[in-house]
mmCIF file with all atom_site columns, C-alpha atoms in Angstrom:
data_model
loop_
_atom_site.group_PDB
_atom_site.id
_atom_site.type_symbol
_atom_site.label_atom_id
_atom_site.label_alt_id
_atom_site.label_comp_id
_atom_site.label_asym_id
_atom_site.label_entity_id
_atom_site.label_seq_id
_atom_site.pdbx_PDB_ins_code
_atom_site.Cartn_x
_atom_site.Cartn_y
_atom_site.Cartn_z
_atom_site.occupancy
_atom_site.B_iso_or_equiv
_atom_site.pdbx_formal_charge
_atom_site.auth_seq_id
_atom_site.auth_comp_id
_atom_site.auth_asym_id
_atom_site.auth_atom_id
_atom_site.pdbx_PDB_model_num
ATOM 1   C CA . UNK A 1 1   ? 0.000   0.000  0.000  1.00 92.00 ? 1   UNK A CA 1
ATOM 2   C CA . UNK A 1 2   ? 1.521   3.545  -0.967 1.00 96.00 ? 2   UNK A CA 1
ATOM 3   C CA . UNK A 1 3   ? 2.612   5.506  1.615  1.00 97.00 ? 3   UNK A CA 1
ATOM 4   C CA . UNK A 1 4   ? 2.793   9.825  1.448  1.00 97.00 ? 4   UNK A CA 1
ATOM 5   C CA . UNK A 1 5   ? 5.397   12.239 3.091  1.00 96.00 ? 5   UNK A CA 1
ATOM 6   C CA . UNK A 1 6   ? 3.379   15.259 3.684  1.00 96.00 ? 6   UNK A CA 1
ATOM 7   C CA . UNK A 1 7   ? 5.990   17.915 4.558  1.00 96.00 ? 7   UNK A CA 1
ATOM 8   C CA . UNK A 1 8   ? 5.076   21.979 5.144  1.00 95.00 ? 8   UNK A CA 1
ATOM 9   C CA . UNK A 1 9   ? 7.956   24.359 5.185  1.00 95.00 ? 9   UNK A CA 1
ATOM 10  C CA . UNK A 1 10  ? 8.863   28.291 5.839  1.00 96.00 ? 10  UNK A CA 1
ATOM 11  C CA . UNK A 1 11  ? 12.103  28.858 4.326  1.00 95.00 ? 11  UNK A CA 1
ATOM 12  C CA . UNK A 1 12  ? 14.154  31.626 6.447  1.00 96.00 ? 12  UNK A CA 1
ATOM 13  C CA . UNK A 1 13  ? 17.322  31.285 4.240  1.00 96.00 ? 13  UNK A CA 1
ATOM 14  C CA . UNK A 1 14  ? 16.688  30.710 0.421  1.00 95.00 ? 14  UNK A CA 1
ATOM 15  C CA . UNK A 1 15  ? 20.552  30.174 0.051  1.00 94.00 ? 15  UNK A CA 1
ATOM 16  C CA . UNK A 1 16  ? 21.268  27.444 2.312  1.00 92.00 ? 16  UNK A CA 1
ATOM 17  C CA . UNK A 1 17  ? 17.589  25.975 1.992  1.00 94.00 ? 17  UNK A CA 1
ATOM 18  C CA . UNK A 1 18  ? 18.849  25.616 -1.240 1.00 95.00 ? 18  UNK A CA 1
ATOM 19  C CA . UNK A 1 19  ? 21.778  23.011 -0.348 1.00 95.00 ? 19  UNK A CA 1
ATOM 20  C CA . UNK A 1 20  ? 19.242  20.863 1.152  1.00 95.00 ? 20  UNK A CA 1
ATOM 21  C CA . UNK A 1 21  ? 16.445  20.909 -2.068 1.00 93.00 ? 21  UNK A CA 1
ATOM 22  C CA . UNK A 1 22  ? 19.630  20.162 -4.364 1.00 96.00 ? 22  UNK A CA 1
ATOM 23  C CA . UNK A 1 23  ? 20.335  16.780 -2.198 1.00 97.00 ? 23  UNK A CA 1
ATOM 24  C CA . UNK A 1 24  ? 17.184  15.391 -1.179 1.00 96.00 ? 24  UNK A CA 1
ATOM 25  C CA . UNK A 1 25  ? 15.395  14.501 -4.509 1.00 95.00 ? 25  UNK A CA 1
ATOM 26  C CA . UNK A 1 26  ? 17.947  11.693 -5.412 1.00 97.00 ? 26  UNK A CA 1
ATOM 27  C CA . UNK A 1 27  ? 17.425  10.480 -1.532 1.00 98.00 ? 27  UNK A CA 1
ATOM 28  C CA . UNK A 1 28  ? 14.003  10.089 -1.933 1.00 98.00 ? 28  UNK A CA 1
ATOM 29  C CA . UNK A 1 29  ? 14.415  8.980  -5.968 1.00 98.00 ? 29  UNK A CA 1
ATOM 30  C CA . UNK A 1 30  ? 16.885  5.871  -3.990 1.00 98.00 ? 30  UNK A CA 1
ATOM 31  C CA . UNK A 1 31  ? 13.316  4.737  -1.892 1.00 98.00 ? 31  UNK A CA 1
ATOM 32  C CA . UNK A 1 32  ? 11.217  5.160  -4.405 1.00 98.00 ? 32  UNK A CA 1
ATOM 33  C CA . UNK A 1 33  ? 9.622   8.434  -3.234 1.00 98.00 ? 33  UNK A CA 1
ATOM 34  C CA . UNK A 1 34  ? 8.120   10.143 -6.209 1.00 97.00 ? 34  UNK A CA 1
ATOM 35  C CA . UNK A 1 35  ? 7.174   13.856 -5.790 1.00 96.00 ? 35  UNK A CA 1
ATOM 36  C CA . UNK A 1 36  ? 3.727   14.083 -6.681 1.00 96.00 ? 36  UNK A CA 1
ATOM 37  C CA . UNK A 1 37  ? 3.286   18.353 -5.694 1.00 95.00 ? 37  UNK A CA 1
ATOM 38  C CA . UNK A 1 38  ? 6.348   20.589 -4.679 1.00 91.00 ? 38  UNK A CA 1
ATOM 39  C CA . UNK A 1 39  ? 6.416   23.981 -3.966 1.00 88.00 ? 39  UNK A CA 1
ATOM 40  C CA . UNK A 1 40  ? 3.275   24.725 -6.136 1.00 88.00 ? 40  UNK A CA 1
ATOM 41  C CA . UNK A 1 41  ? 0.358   27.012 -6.152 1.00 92.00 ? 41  UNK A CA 1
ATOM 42  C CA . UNK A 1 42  ? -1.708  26.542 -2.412 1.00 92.00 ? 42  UNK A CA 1
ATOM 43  C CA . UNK A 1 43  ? -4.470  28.308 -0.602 1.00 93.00 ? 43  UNK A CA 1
ATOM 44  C CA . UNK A 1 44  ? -5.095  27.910 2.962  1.00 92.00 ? 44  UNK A CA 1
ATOM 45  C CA . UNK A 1 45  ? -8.340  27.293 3.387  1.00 94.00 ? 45  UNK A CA 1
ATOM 46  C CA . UNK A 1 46  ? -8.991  26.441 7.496  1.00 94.00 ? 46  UNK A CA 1
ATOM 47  C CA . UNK A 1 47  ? -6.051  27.125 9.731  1.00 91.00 ? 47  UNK A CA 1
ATOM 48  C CA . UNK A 1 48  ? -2.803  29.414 10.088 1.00 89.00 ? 48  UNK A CA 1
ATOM 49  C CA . UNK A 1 49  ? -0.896  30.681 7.105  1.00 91.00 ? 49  UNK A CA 1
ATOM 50  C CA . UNK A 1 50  ? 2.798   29.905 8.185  1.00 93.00 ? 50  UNK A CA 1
ATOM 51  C CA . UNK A 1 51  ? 4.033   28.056 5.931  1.00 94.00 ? 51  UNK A CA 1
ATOM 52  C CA . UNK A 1 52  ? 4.775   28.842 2.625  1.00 93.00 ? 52  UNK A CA 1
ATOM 53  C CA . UNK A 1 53  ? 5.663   26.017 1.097  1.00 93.00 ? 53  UNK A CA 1
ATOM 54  C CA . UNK A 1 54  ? 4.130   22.405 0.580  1.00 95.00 ? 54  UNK A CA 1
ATOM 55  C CA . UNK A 1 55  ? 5.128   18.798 -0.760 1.00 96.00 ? 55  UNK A CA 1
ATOM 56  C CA . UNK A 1 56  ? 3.354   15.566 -1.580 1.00 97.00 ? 56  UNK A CA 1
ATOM 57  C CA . UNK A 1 57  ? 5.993   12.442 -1.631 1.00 98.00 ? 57  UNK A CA 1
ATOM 58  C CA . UNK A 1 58  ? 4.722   9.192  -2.541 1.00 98.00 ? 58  UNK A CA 1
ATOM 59  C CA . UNK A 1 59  ? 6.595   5.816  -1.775 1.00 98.00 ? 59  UNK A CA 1
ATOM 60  C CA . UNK A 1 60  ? 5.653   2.544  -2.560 1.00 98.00 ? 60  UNK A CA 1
ATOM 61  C CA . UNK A 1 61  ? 4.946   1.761  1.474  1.00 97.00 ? 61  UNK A CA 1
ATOM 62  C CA . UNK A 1 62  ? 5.485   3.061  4.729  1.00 97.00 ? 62  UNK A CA 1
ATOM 63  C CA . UNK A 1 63  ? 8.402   1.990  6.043  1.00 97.00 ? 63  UNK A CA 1
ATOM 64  C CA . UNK A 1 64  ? 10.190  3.056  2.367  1.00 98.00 ? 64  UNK A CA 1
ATOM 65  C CA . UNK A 1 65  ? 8.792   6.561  3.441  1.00 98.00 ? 65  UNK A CA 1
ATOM 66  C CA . UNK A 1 66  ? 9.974   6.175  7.146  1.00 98.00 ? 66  UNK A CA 1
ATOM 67  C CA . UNK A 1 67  ? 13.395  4.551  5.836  1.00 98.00 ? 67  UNK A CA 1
ATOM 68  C CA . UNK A 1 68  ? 14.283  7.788  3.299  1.00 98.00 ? 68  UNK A CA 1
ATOM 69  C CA . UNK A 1 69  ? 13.492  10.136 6.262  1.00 98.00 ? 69  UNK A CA 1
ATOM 70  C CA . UNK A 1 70  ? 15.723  8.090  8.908  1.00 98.00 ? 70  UNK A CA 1
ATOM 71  C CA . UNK A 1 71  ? 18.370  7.832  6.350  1.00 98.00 ? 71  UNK A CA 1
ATOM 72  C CA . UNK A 1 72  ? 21.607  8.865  7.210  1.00 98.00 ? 72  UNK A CA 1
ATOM 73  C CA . UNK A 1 73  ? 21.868  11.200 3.921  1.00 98.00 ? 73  UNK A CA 1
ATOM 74  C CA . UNK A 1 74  ? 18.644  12.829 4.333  1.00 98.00 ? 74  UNK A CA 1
ATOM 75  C CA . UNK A 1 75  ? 19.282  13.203 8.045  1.00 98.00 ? 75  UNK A CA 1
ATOM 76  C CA . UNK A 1 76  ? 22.747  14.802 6.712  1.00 97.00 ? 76  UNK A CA 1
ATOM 77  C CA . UNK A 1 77  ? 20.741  17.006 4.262  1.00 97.00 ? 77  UNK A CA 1
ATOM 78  C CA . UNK A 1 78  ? 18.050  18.080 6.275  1.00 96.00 ? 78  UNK A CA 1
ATOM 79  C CA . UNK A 1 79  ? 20.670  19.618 9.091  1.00 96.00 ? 79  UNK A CA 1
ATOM 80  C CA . UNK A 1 80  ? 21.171  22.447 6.297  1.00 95.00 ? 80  UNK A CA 1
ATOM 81  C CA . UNK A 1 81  ? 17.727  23.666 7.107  1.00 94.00 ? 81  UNK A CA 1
ATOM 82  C CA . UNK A 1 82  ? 17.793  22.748 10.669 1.00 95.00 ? 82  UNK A CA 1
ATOM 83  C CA . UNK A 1 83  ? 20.302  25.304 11.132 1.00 95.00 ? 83  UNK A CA 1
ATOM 84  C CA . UNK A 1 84  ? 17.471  27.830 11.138 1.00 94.00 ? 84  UNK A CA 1
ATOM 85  C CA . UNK A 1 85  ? 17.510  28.242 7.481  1.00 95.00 ? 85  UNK A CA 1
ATOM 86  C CA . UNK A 1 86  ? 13.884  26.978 7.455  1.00 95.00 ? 86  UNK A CA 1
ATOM 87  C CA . UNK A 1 87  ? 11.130  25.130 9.417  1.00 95.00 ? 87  UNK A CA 1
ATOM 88  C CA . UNK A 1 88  ? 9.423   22.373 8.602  1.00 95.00 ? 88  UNK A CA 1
ATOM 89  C CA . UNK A 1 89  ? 6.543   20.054 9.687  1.00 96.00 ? 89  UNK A CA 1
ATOM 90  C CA . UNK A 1 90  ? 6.598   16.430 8.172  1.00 97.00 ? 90  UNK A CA 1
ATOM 91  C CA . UNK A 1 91  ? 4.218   14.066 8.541  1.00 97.00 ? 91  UNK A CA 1
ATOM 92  C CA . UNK A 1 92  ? 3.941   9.932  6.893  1.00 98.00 ? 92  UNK A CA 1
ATOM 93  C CA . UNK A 1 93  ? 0.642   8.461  6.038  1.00 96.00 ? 93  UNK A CA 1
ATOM 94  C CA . UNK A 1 94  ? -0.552  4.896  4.699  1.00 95.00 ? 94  UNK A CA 1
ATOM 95  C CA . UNK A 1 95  ? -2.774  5.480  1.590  1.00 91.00 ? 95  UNK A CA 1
ATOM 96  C CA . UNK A 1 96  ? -6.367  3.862  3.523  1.00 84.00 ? 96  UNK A CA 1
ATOM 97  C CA . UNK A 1 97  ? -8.780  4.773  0.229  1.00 71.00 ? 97  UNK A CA 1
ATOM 98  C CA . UNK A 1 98  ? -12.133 3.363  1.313  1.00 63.00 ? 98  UNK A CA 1
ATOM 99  C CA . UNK A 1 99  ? -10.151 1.125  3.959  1.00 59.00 ? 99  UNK A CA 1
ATOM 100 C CA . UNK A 1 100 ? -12.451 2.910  6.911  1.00 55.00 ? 100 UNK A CA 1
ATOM 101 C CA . UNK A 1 101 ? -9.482  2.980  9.094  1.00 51.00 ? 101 UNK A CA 1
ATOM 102 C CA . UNK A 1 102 ? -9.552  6.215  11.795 1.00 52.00 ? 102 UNK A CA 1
#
């Protein structure tokens, strides 16, 4: 069953933001994430408007999703955001279409 990284971001500093965007599409590319939205139009419809930017990652299950984010190399990429150079709030789903699951 598919599995989605939802991640929200505000990006303090576009220039070293930037070192972690250039490194982590090959990370996920190497679990089989495939970016489905990323950094696209949005409207915030119910809730605060913080963040400014958005992705959709699939992968082909959960613990492929969970794996890329644990990774070593995305762990090593991410810490050139986690200097302060942005925030972000990432979340991992299972796909439950129609499954009823709460």
């Amino acid at each position: 069953m598919p599995a989605y990284w939802v991640a929200r971001s505000k990006i303090n500093t576009p220039d070293n933001y930037s070192k972690y965007t250039a490194l982590v599409g090959d990370i996920i590319k190497k679990y089989g994430g495939k970016p489905l939205s990323r950094g696209g139009k949005f409207q915030i419809m119910e809730g605060p408007n913080y963040f400014e930017r958005f992705v959709v990652i699939e992968f082909p299950n959960f613990d492929a999703a969970v794996e890329c984010f644990e990774s070593k190399a995305y762990q090593d990429a991410a810490a050139h955001r986690r200097d302060g150079s942005g925030e972000v709030e990432t979340v991992i789903l299972d796909a439950t279409e129609g499954m009823g699951a709460d």
